[in-house]
CSV table of C-alpha atoms in Angstrom, one decimal:
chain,number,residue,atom,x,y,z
A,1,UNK,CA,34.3,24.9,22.5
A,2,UNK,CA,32.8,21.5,23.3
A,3,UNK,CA,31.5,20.6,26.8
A,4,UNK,CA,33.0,16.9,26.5
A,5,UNK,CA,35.7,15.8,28.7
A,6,UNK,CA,38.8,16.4,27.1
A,7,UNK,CA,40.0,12.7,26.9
A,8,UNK,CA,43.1,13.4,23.9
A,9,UNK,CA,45.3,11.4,26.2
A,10,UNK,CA,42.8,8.2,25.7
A,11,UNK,CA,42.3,6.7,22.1
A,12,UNK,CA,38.5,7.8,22.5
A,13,UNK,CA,36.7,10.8,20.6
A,14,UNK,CA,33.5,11.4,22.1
A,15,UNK,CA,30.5,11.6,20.2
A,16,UNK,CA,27.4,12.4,22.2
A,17,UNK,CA,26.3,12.5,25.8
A,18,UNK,CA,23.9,9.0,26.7
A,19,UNK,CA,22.9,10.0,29.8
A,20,UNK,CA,24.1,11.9,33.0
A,21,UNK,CA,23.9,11.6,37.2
A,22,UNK,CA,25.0,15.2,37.2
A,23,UNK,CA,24.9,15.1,41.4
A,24,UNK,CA,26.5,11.6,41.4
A,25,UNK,CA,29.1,12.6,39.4
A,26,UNK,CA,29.0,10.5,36.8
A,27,UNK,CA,28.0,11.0,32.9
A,28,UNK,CA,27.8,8.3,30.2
A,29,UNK,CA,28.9,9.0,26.1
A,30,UNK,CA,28.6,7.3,22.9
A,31,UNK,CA,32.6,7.1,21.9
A,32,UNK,CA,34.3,5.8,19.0
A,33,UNK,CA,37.9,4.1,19.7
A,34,UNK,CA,39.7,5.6,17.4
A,35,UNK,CA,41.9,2.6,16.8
A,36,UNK,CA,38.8,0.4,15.9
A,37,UNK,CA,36.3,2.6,15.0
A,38,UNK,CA,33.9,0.6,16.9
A,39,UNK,CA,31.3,2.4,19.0
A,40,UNK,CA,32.0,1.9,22.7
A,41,UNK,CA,30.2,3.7,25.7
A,42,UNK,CA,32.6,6.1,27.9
A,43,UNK,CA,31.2,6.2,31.5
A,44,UNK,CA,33.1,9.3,33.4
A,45,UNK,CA,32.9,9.4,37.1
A,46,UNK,CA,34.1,12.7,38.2
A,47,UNK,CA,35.7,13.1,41.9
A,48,UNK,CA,37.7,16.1,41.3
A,49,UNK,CA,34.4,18.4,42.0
A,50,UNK,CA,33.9,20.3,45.7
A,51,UNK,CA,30.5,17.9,46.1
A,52,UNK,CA,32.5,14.6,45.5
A,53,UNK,CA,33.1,11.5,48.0
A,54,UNK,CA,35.0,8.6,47.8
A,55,UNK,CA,31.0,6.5,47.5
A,56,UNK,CA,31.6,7.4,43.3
A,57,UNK,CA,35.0,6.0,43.8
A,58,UNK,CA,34.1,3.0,45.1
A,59,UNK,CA,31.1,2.2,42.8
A,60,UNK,CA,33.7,2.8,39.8
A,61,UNK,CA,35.9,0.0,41.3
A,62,UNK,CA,32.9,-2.5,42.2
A,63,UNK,CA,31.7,-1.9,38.6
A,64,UNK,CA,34.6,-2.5,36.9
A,65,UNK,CA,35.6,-5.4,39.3
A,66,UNK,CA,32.4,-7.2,38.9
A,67,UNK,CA,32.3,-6.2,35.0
A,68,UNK,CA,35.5,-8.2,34.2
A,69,UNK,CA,33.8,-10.9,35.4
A,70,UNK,CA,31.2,-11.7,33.6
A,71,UNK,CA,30.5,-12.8,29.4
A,72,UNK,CA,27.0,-12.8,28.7
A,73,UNK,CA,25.4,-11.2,25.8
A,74,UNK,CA,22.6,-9.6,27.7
A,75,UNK,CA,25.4,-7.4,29.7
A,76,UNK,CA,27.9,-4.9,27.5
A,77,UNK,CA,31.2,-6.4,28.1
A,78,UNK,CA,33.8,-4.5,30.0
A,79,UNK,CA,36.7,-3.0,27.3
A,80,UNK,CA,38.6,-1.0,29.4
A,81,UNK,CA,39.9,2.0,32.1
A,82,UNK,CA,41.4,4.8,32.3
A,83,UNK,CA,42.2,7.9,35.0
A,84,UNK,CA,41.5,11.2,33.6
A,85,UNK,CA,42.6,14.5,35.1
A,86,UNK,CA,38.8,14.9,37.4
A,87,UNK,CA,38.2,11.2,37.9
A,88,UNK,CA,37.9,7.8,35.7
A,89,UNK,CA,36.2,6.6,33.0
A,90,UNK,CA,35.1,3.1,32.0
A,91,UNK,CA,34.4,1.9,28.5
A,92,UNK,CA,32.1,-0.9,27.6
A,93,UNK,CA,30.4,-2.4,24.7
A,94,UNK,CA,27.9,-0.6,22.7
A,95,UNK,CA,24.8,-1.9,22.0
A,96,UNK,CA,22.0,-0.1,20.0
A,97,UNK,CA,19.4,0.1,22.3
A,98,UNK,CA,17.3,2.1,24.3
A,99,UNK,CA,16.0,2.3,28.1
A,100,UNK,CA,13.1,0.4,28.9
A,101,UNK,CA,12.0,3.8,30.8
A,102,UNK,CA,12.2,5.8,27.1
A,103,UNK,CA,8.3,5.8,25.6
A,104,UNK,CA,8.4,3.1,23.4
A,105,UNK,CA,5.4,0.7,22.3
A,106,UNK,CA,5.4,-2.6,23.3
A,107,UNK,CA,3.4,-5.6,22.3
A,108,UNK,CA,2.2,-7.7,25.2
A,109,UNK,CA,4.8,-10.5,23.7
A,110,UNK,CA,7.6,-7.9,23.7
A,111,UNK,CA,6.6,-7.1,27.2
A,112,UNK,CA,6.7,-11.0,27.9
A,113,UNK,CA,10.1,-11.4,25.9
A,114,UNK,CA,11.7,-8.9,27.8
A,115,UNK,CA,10.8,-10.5,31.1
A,116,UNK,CA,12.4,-13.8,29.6
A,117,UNK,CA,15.6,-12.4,28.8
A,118,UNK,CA,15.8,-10.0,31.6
A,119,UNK,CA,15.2,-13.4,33.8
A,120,UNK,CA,17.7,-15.6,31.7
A,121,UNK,CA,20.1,-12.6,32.7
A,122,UNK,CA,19.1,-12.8,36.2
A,123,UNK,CA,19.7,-16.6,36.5
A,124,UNK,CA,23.4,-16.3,34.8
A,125,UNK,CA,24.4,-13.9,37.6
A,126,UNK,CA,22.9,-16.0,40.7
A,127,UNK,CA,24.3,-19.2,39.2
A,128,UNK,CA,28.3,-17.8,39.3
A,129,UNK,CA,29.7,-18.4,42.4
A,130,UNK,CA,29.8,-16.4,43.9
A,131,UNK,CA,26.9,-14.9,43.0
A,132,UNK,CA,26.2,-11.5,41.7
A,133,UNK,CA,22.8,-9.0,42.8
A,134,UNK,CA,22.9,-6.3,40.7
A,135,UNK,CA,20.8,-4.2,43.3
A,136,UNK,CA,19.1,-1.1,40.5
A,137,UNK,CA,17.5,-3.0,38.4
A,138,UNK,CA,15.0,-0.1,37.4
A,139,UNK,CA,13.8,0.8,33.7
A,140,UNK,CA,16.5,2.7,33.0
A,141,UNK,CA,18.7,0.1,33.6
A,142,UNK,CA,16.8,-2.6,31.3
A,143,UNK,CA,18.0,-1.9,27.4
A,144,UNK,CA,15.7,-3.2,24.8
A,145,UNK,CA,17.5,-3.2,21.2
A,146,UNK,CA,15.8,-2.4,17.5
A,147,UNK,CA,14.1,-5.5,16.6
A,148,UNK,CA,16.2,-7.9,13.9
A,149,UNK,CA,14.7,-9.1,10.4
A,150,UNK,CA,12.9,-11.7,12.5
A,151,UNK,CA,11.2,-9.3,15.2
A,152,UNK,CA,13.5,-10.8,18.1
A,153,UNK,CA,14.7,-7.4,20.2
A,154,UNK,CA,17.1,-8.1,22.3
A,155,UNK,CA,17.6,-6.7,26.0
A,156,UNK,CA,20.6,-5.9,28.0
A,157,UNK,CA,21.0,-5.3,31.8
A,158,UNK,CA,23.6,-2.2,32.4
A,159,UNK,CA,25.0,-0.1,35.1
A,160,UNK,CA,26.4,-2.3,37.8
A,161,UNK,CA,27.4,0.3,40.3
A,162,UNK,CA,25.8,-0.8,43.2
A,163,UNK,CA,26.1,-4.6,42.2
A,164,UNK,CA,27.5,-7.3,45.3
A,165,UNK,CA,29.2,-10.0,44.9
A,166,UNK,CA,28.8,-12.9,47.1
A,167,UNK,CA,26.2,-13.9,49.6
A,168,UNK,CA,27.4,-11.9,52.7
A,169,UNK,CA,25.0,-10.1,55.4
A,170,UNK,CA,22.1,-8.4,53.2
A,171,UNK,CA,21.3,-5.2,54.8
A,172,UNK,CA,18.5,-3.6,54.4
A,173,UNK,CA,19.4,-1.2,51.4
A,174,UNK,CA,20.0,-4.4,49.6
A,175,UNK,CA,16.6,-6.0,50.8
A,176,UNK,CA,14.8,-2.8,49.3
């Protein structure tokens, strides 16, 4: 018996878990869409669990509302939504890559490369209007891909749960 989600209602077939916020309710998979057969990631937030609040609910709607926003091929685009008997999932681009966080060796001008591209990330989202602040940018949230024939690896920002839009009143959370 698998411990996956059962998801035969959805055209996705889970493959293996990426990642998991067990007490936030919310685990991330490696999916295929099995009308494609590209490789997509499957976010499931679950709120159908006795510890669950409406906080998971709402960060599933800001992510996906601020996801269809933006195209810019340092963030996995948003592909799609769905409800699922214990909650929601969201599906996104794949991109073979690992977190920055994962013990990897870096070259002092990898480590400088990723700072450019994580910046040039950083830049596209302050320069919509309105603007976006991301708010967890932590290593686990930075992607750095394989390096291509010539060496260039490329890096991706993810999980925009917490992410604002706009420019309203900053509290302190956000200062922090």
């Amino acid at each position: 018996m698998s411990h996956f989600p059962d998801l035969a209602a959805s055209p996705y077939q889970i493959i293996r878990e990426l990642g998991h916020n067990r007490s936030g309710g919310r685990v991330t998979y490696l999916a295929s869409d099995t009308r494609t057969q590209e490789l997509v990631v499957l976010k499931q937030f679950q709120f159908a669990r006795v510890d669950a609040d409406w906080s998971g609910y709402k960060a599933y709607e800001r992510e996906i509302n601020v996801l269809r926003q933006l195209n810019h091929p340092g963030i996995p685009r948003y592909l799609d939504s769905f409800e699922t008997p214990g909650g929601f999932c969201l599906v996104q681009e794949y991109k073979p890559a690992i977190a920055l966080s994962a013990s990897q060796s870096l070259t002092p001008q990898d480590v400088k490369r990723v700072a450019i591209e994580l910046l040039e990330i950083l830049v596209y989202l302050q320069d919509r209007f309105p603007p976006v602040i991301h708010r967890d940018i932590k290593p686990e949230n930075i992607l750095i891909g394989q390096p291509d024939e010539s060496g260039h690896r490329s890096v991706y920002l993810v999980d925009f749960g917490f992410a604002r839009i706009g420019q309203g009143e900053m509290t302190m959370s956000s200062a922090i």
